[in-house]
Every structure is written in C-alpha cells, then in structure tokens.
Coordinates of C-alpha atoms and ligand atoms in Angstrom, one line a residue:
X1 CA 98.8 124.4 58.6
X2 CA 100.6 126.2 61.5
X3 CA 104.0 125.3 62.1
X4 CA 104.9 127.7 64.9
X5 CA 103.4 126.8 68.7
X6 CA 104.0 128.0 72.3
X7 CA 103.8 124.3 73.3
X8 CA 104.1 121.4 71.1
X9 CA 103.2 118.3 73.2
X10 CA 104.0 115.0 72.2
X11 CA 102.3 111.8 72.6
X12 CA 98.2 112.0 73.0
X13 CA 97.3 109.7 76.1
X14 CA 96.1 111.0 79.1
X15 CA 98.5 113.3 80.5
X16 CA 99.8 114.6 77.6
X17 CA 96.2 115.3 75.9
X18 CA 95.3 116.8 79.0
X19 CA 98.5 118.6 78.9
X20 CA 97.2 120.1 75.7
X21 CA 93.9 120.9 76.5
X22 CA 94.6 122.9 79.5
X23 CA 97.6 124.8 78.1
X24 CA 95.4 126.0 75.2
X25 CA 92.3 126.9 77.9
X26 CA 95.0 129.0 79.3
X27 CA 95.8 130.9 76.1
X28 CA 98.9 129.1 75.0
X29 CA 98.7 128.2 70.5
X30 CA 99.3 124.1 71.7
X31 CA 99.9 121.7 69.3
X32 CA 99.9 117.5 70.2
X33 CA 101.4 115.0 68.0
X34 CA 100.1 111.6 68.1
X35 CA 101.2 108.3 66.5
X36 CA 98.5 106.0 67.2
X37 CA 95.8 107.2 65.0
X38 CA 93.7 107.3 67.3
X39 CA 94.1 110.1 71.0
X40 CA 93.9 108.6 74.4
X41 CA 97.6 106.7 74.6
X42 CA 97.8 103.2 76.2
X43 CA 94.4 103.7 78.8
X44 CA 92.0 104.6 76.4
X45 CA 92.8 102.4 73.6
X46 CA 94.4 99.1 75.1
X47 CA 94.3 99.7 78.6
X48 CA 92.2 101.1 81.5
X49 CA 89.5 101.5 79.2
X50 CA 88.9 98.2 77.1
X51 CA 90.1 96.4 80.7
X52 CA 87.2 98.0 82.9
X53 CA 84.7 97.1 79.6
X54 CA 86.0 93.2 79.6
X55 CA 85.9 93.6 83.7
X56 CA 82.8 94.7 83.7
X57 CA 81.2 92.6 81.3
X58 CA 82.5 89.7 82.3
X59 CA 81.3 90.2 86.1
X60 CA 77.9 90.4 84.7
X61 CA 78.4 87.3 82.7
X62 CA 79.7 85.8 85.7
X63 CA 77.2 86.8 88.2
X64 CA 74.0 85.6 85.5
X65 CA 75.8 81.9 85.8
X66 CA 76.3 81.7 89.4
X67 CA 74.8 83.9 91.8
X68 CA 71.2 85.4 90.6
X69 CA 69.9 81.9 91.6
X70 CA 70.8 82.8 95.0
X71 CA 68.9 85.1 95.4
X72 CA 65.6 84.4 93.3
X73 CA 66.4 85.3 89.6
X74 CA 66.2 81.5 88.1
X75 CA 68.4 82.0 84.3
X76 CA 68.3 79.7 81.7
X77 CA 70.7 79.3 78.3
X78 CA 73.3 82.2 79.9
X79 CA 75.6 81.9 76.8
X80 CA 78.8 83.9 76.3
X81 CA 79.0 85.2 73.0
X82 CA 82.6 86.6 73.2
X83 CA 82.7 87.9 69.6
X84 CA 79.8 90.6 70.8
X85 CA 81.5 91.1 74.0
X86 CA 85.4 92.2 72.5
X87 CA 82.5 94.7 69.8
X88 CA 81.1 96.5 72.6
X89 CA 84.5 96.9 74.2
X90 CA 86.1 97.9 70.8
X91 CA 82.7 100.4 70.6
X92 CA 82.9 102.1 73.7
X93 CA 86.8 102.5 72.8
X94 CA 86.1 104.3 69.7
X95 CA 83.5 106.1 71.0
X96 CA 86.0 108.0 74.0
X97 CA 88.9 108.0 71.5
X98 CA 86.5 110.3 68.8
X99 CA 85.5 112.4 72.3
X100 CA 89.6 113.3 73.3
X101 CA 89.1 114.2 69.4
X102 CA 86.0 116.8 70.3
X103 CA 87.8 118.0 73.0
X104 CA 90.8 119.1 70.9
X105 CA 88.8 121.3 68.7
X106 CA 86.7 122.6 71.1
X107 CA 89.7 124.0 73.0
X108 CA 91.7 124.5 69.4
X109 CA 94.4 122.2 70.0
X110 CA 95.8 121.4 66.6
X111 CA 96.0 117.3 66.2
X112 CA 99.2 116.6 64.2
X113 CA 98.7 112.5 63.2
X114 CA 102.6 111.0 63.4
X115 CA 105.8 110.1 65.1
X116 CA 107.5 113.3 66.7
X117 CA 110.9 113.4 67.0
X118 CA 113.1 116.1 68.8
X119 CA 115.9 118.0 66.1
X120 CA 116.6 120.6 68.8
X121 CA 115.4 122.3 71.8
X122 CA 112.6 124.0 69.8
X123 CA 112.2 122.0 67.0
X124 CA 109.8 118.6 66.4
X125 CA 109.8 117.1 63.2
X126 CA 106.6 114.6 62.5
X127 CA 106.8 111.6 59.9
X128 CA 103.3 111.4 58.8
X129 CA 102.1 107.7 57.6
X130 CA 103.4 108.0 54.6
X131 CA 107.0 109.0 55.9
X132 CA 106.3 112.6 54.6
X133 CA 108.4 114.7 57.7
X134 CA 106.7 118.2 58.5
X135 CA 109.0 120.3 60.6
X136 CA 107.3 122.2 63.4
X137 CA 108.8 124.8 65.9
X138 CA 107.6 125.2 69.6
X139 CA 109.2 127.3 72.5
X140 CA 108.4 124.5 74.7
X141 CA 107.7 120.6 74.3
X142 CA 106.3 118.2 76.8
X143 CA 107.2 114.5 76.3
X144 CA 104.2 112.5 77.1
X145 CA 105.2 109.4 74.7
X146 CA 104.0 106.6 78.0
X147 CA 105.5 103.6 78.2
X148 CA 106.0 99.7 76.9
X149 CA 105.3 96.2 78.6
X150 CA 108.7 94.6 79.1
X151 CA 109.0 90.5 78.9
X152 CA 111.5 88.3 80.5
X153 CA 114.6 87.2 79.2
X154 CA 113.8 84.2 76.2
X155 CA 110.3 84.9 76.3
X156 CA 109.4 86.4 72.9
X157 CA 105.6 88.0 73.2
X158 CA 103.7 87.3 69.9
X159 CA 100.4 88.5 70.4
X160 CA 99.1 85.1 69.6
X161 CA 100.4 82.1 72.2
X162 CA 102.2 84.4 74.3
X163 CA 100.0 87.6 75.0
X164 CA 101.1 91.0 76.3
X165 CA 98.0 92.9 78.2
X166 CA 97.4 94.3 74.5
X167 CA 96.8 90.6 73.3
X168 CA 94.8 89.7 76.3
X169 CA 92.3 92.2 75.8
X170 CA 91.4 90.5 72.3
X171 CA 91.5 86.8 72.8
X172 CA 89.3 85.2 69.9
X173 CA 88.7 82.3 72.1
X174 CA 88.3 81.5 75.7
X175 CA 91.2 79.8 76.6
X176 CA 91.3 76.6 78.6
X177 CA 94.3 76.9 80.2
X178 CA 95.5 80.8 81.4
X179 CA 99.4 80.8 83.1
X180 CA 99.9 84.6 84.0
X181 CA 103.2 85.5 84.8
X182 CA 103.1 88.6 87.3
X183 CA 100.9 89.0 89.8
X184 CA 100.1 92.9 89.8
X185 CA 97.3 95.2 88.5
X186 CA 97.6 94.0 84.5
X187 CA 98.0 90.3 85.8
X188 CA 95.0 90.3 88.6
X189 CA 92.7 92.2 86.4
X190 CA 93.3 89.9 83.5
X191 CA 93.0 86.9 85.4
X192 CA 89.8 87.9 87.0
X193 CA 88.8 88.8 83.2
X194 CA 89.6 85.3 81.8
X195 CA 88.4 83.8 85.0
X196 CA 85.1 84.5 85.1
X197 CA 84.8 84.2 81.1
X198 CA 85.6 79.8 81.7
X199 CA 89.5 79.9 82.0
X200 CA 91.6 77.9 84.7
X201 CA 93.9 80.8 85.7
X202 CA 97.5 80.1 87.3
X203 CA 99.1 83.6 88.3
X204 CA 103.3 83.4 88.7
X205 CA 104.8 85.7 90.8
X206 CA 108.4 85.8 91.8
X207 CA 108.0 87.4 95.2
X208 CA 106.3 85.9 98.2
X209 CA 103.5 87.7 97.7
X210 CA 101.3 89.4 95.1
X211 CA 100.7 93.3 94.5
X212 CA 104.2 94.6 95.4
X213 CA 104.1 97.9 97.1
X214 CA 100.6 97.4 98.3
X215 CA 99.6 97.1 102.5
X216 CA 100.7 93.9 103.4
X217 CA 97.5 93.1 105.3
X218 CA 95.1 93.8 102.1
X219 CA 97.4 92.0 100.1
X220 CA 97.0 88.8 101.8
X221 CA 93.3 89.4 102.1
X222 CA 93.3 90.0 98.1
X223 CA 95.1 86.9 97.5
X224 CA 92.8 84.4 99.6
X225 CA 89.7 86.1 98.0
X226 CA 91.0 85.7 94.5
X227 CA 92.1 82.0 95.3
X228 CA 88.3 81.7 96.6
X229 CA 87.4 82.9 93.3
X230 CA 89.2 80.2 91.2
X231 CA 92.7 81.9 90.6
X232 CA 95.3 79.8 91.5
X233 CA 98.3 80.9 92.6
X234 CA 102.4 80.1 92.4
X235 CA 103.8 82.6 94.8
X236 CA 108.2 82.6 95.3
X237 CA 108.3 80.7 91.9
X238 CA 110.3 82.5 89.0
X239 CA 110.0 81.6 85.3
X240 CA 112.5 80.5 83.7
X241 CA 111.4 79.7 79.8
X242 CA 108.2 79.3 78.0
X243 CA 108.2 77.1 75.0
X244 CA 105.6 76.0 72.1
X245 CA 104.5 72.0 72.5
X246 CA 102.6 70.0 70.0
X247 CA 99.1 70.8 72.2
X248 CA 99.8 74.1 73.4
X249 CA 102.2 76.0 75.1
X250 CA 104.8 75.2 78.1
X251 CA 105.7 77.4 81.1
X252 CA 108.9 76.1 82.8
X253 CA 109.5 77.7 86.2
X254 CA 111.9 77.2 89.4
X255 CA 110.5 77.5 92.8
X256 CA 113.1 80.0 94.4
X257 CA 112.9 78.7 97.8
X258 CA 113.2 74.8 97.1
X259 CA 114.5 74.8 94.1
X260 CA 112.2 72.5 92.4
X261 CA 111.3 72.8 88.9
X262 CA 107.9 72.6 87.7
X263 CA 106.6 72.9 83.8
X264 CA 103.1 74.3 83.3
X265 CA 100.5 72.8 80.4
X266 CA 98.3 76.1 79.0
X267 CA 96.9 77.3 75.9
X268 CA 97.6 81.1 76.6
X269 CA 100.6 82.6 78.6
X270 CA 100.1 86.5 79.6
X271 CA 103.1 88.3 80.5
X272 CA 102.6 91.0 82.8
X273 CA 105.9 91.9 84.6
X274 CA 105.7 95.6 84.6
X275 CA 105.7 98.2 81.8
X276 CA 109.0 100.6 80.6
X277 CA 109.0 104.3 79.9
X278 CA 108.4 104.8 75.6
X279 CA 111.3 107.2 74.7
X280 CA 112.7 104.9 71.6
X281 CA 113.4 107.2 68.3
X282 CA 112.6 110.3 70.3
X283 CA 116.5 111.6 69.4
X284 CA 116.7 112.6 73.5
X285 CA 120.6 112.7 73.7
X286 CA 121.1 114.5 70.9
X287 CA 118.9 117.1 71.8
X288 CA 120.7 117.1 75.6
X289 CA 117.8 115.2 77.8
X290 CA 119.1 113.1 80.7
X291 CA 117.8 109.3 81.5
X292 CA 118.0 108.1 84.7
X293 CA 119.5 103.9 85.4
X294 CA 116.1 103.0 84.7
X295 CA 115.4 104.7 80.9
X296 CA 113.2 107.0 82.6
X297 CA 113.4 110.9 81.8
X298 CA 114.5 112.8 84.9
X299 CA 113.0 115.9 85.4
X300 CA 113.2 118.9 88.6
X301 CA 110.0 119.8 90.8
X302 CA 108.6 122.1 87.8
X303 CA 108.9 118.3 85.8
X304 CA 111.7 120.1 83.2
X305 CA 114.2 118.0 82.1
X306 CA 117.9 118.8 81.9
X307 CA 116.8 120.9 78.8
X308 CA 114.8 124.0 80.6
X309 CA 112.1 124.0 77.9
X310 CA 111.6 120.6 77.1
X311 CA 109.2 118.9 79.9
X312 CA 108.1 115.8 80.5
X313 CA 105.0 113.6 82.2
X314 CA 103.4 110.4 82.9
X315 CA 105.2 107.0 82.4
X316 CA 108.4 108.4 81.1
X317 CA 109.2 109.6 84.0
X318 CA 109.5 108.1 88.0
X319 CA 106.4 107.5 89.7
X320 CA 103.4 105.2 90.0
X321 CA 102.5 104.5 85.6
X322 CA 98.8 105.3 86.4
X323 CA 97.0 108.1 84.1
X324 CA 95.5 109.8 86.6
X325 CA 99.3 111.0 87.9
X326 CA 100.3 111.4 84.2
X327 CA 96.9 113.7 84.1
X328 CA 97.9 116.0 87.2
X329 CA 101.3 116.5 85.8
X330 CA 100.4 117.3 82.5
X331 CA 98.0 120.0 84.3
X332 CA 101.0 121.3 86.3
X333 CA 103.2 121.5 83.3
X334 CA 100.2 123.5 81.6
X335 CA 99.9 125.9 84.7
X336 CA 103.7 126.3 85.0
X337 CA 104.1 127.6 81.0
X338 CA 101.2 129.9 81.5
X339 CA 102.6 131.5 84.9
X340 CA 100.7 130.2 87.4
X341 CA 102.0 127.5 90.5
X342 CA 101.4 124.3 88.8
X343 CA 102.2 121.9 91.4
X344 CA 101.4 117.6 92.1
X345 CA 101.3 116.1 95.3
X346 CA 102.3 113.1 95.0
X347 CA 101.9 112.0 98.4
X348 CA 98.1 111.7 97.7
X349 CA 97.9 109.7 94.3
X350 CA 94.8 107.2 94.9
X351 CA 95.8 103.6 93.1
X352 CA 92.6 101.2 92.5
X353 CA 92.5 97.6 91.3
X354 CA 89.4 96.9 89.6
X355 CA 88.6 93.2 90.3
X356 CA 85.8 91.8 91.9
X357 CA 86.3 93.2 95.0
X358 CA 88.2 96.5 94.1
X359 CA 91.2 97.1 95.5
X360 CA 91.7 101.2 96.5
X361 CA 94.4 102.6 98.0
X362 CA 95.7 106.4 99.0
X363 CA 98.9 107.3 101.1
X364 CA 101.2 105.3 103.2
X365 CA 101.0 101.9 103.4
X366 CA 101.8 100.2 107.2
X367 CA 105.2 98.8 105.7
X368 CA 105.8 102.4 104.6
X369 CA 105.1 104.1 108.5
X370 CA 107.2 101.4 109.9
X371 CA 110.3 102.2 107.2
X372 CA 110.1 106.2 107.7
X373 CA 109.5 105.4 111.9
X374 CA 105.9 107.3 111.7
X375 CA 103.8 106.2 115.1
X376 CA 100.7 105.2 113.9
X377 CA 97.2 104.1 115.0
X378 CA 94.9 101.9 112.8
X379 CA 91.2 101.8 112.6
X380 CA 89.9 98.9 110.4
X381 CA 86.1 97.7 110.0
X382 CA 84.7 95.1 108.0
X383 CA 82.0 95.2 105.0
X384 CA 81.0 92.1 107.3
X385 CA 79.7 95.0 109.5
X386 CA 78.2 97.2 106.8
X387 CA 74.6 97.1 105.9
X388 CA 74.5 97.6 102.4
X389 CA 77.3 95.5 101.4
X390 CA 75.3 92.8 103.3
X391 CA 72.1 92.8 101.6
X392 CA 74.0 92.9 98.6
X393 CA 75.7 89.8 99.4
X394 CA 78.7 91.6 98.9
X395 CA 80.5 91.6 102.5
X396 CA 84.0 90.8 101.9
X397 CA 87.2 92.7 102.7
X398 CA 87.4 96.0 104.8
X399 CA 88.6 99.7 105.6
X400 CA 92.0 100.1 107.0
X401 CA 92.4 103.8 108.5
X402 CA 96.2 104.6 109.2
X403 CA 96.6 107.9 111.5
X404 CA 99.7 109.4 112.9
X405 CA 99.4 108.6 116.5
X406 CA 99.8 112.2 118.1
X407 CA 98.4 114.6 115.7
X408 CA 95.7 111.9 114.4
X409 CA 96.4 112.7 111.0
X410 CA 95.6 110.6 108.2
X411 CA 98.7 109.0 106.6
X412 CA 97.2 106.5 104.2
X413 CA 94.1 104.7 103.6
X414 CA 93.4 100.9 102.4
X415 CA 90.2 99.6 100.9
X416 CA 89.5 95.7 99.9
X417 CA 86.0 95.8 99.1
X418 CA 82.7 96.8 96.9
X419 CA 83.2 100.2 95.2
X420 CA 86.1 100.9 96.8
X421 CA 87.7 102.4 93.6
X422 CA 85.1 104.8 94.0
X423 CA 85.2 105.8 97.8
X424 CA 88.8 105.9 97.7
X425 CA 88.3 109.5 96.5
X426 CA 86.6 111.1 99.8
X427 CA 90.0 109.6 101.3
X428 CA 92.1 111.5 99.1
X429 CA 89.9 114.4 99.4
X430 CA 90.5 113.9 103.3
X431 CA 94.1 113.9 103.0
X432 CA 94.1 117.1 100.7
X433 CA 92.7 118.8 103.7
X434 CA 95.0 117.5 105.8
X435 CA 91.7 115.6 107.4
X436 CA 92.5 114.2 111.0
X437 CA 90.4 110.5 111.5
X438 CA 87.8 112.2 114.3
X439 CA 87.2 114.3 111.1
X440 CA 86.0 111.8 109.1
X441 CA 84.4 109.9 112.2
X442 CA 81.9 113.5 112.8
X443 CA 81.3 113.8 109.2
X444 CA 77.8 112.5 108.3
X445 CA 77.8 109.4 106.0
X446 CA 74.5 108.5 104.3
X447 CA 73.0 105.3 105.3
X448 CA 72.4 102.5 103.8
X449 CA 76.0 103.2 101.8
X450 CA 79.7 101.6 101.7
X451 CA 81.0 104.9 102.6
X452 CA 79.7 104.0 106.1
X453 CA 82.5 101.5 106.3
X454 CA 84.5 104.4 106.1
X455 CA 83.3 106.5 108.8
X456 CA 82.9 103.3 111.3
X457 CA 86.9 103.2 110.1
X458 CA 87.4 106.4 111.1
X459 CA 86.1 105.6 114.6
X460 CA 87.6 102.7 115.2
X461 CA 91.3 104.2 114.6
X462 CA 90.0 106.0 118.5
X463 CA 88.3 102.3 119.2
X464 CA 85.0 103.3 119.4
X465 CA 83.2 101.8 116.1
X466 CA 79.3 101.7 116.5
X467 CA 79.0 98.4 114.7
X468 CA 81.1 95.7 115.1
Ligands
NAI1 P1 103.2 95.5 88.1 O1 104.5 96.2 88.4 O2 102.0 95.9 88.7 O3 103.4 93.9 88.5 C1 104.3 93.1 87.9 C2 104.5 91.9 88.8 O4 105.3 90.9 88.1 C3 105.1 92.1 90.1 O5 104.4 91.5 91.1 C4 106.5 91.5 90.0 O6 107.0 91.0 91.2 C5 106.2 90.4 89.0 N1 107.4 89.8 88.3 C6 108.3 90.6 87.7 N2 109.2 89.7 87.1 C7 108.7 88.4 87.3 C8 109.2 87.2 86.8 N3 110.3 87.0 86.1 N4 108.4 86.1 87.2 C9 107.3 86.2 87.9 N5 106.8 87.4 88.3 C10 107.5 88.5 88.0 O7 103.1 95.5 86.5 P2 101.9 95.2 85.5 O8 100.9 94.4 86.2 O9 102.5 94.6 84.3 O10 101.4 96.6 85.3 C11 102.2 97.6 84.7 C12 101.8 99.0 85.0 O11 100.5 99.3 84.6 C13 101.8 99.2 86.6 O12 102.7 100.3 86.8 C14 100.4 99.5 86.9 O13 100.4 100.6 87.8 C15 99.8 100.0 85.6 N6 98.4 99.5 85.5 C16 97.5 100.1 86.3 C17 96.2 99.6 86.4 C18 95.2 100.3 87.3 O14 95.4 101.4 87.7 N7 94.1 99.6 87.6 C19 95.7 98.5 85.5 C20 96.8 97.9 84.8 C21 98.0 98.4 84.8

C-alpha cells in the first residue's frame, strides 16, 4: 500500500471526506484515515442522517394517527412497529455510508481503516483494529476528527437510562416518560422524535429561553408551537443531579430564578447540552498545534494551524458544529493545497431545525443588528397568508426579512415554517449576491408554493405585501 501522500486527511465525516475528495479531483495523491469503520463521521452514522430518518418517519406515523381523519382519509389499526422503523433508519445509514465509500474510489482516495495519530509535522501513524501501527508520511494533514457530546457535572451517560443523542436514536422501547435536558437542535429534534412516537416529553433548559443564538421572535414562536404539540417545557431551571429509583430514573433540578427545587419521575433522560471538539489521542502538543480556552484547534483565515502544514476543519475548530460549514471548509482547505483561493464565508452559513415545522435560518439575527448598531427594516408575512401552506393545513409560523435600512441589503433571514429547511437556500443564495429585498420582491415566485411567503417577505420589508 502507499505510504507517501500530498494530503493525508484525518477523520472521514463530512468535511474531512469531502476534504479528500476534492483534493484528489484536483490532482493531489490524498489519503483519509477513518476510525469508525464505517465513512460519513457523526452526521451520517449517528447524527443528521439517522435523525431526519426517525424525524421523518415518525411525522408520518404521527400524522396517520391524528390528522388524515381531518381531512377524509378514515385509518384503522395504525400500529407503530418501532423494531422496523430503527431497520429502515439503520438501512438507509448503511446505504450512504457504502456511497462516501464509492465516492472514495471513484476519485482514488485511499481509505486507511484506524486511529491516526500525529508523530510529526509530516508524519501519521494509524493503529489498525488489531493495534498493528502503519506509519504513513504526508506533506500536509487536515484534522477533521469532529467532536463529542459533553454531560453535566454527576451525570454519567450510559447509553441505557441516561442517553446521549447516539442512544436516543436507538431506543428499544418507546419510553413513557422523556426529561430532555437542553433545549437546542439535538434536544428539539429528539423530543419531536419521541413525541410523536407516544412519549410525554419534558425539555430542561437553563436559560430563559430555548434555541440560544437563534432570532428571539422565532424562538418564542418555536417554543409555543412545540408546547401546542405536547412538549413541555422547564425554561430558567438548571439540573442539578439525575439519579436511578426503584421505577425509573430521577431528574433533580433548581429553578434559577425562585430557587425551588423540583425532582422529575421518567423512564429515559436525554442529555443534550452541546457537543466538544474530538482531538483526544491525536498527540497535538507534541507535534506544536495550538488549542484555544475552549479545546478547540485554532487556525488563521487559510484554516492552518500554528503548524503551517497541518490544517484543520469542522467541529474542531470555532464556528457553528454543522456539516455543511465543516463541508465548505474542507473544500477551501482542498483549493488552498492545490493553489487556488479557497475561501468560506461564514457570514452566510444557513442553520435548519428539522422539526415539525422547520426551523431555517441564514445571516444576522435582530439581537445580532442591534449588538453591532446596524439600522434595520423588517418584512415578515405569515404562512397564515400563503396559499399552499393553507390547503395543506400547514399555516403556522412565518418569514422574517431583515434589511439594512439605507442600502436595503439583506442582513439575515428567519424562517418558522413548512419546508423552510429547504427555502432557506434561495436566501442564502440572495445573500451570496449581495441581494437587496426589492430584489427578491421583483423576482418571480411560482405560485401555488411556500417560496411565495418569501417574496410577500420581501415586500413587506418596503410595506407593501399583496396578501395580508
Ligand atoms: P446546543 O448548543 O444546540 O443546545 C444545548 C442547550 O443546552 C442550550 O440551549 C443550552 O442553554 C442548554 N444547556 C446547557 N447546559 C445546561 C444545563 N446544565 N441544564 C439545562 N440546559 C443546559 O447543543 P445540542 O442540542 O447538544 O447540539 C450540539 C451541536 O450539534 C450543536 O452545535 C448543533 O448545531 C449540532 N446539531 C445540528 C443539528 C442540525 O443542524 N439540524 C441537529 C443536531 C445537532
């Protein structure tokens, strides 16, 4: 096997198989180690991927039980058979993880199965599954190696009473009783999962309101349609210990403000309090590359580290942990080796929520134009207002347009409704182009689509929406 490589990437999930497959499409002999066993990192095998199966399933499920009688499909005997639901999710998981495969020796990327670890600036050695080390030597590395759920204090996750998302995507049984401790993406998707599959869902978040970092406005509106759903929630309420009883399991928590203590009954708890950049046994310091306070790798504009030919992208270093980033820098990186202006612009990163509504988001939030003193106008129009949504019984939540005031500009854009995850992308596409609102309001939207919402938006930020 070949042991020399102009780029030895390590880690296989999403930016760092990308990585690969563009630096070798550019010419460069790429190599990607991968410890797993399987390619794709965290998304493709116990993230994004077996989430938006379980998400999708279960909203099916969901929607058999409850709402095809209302509008004329009468269902009989609509039986969960959750074994067969976690098998398709499992399939389609192995099915994408063979395709990264494909894609590898299509574009003659070599797959080296193990756990890389840096000896020096140009040297990787890999420990096989049998502990059998293979040195390997590269005249650049990217570190793509992701990141980790972190857990609170006294909580010890064991994959069986106390889940992380990795555990709550193969629960054998629906449980009764759900206490979620975080109320961000993992925790809102999960819930919505469990949810709709039969579980009473209690979401525990420490601040005063869920989705940190998210417009304010849609946050709220997120919140009381979840609650609507069946979610409840424990907002300003921090937990403090979680222990095993004799019929189940026992979440203690504080409530910050009063100061009153509260103890939770449930059969499951999910912890999902954010995620940690991966860099354990990567041998970083000895090899010269700097951490920031936070364990993450810092890197300069061309994302090298403080070792010039050792890179690195994704969750190890700052920056929304969404794949889609860790994708675009792992193109850059590729770009940059091979000559050209790799480059990410990371004012335009879309984030989506895939519950029932989505959840999309691209650009500056209003809390954000407020902080950096940006005059803005807003144009918002609800799915109320929008044709399709309505026949599809699927009216709530709306566009929020935010343009700089003078220029018209479009700063950031905030979607709480059906398909948003998907229409968030003409927004980002907007913003590429430096897109002023009037340009979205003249652009032709088909009709009857979603996407109108959009456009009537984009003329309401200049107060003259057609319908509402
Ligand atoms: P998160 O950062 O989205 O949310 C964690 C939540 O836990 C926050 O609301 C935080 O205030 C709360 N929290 C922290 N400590 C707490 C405590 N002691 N008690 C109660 N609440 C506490 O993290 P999450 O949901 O674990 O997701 C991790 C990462 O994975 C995120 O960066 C997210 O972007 C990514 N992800 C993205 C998805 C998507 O793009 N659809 C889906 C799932 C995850």
């Amino acid at each position: 096997m070949e042991k020399n490589f102009d780029l030895l990437v390590i880690g296989g999930g999403p930016g760092g198989y990308v990585c690969a497959i563009r630096a070798a499409q550019l010419g460069l002999k790429t190599a990607c180690v991968e410890s797993r066993g399987t390619l794709g990192g965290t998304c493709l095998n116990v993230g994004c991927i077996p989430s938006k199966s379980l998400l999708n399933s279960s909203e099916l499920y969901h929607k058999a039980k409850k709402n095809f009688s209302d509008i004329g499909i009468e269902t009989t005997g609509v039986k969960l058979n959750l074994e067969k639901l976690m098998a398709n999710k499992n399939k389609s998981v192995q099915v994408l993880t063979k395709g990264v495969e494909y894609l590898f020796k299509k574009n003659k990327v070599t797959y080296i199965k193990g756990k890389g670890v840096l000896l020096s600036k140009n040297n990787v050695v890999v420990y096989d599954e049998e502990g059998k080390k293979i040195s390997y030597n590269s005249k650049n590395i990217v570190i793509a190696t992701g990141s980790t759920y972190t857990s609170i204090p006294g909580i010890n996750i064991d994959e069986k009473d106390i889940a992380s998302s990795t555990g709550a995507l193969s629960l054998k049984k629906v449980p009764s009783k759900l206490v979620i401790i975080g109320g961000g993406y993992i925790g809102l998707e999960m819930g919505s999962v469990w949810s709709r599959l039969g579980s009473e869902v209690t979401v525990i978040e420490f601040l005063d309101h869920i989705t940190p970092g998210m417009d304010r406005e849609i946050s709220k509106e997120f919140q009381k349609i979840l609650n609507k759903q069946g979610i409840k929630f424990k907002l300003e309420t921090k937990v403090v210990s979680v222990e095993k009883s004799k019929n189940g399991t026992q979440v203690n928590c504080i409530n910050n403000k009063t100061g009153s203590k509260e103890t939770l009954d449930c059969d499951k708890v999910l912890v999902s309090v954010g995620r940690k950049p991966y860099t354990e046994g990567l041998n970083l310091s000895k090899v010269g590359v700097k951490k920031d306070n936070k364990g993450r790798i810092e890197v300069n504009k061309k994302l090298q580290t403080s070792v010039s030919n050792i890179y690195a992208i994704g969750d190890v270093i700052k920056g929304p942990m969404l794949a889609h980033k860790a994708e675009e820098e792992g193109i850059a990186v590729a770009e940059i080796l091979a000559g050209q202006a790799g480059h990410v612009n990371y004012d335009v990163i879309p984030g989506v929520i895939y519950t029932s509504p989505e959840v999309a988001s691209v650009g500056n939030t209003e809390e954000q134009l407020k902080e950096k003193k940006i005059k803005y106008k807003i144009g918002k129009f609800p799915f109320l207002a929008n044709s399709r949504a309505k026949v599809n019984n699927e009216a709530e939540g709306f566009v929020k347009i935010l343009a700089e005031e003078n220029s018209d500009r479009v700063l950031g854009v905030h979607i709480i409704g059906p398909h948003s995850g998907d229409m968030i992308a003409e927004m980002a596409l907007a913003m590429e182009f430096g897109a002023s609102a009037e340009d979205i309001a003249r652009t032709c939207h088909a009709h009857p689509t979603h996407t109108e919402a959009i456009k009537e938006a984009a003329l309401a930020v200049d107060k003259r929406p057609i319908h509402f």
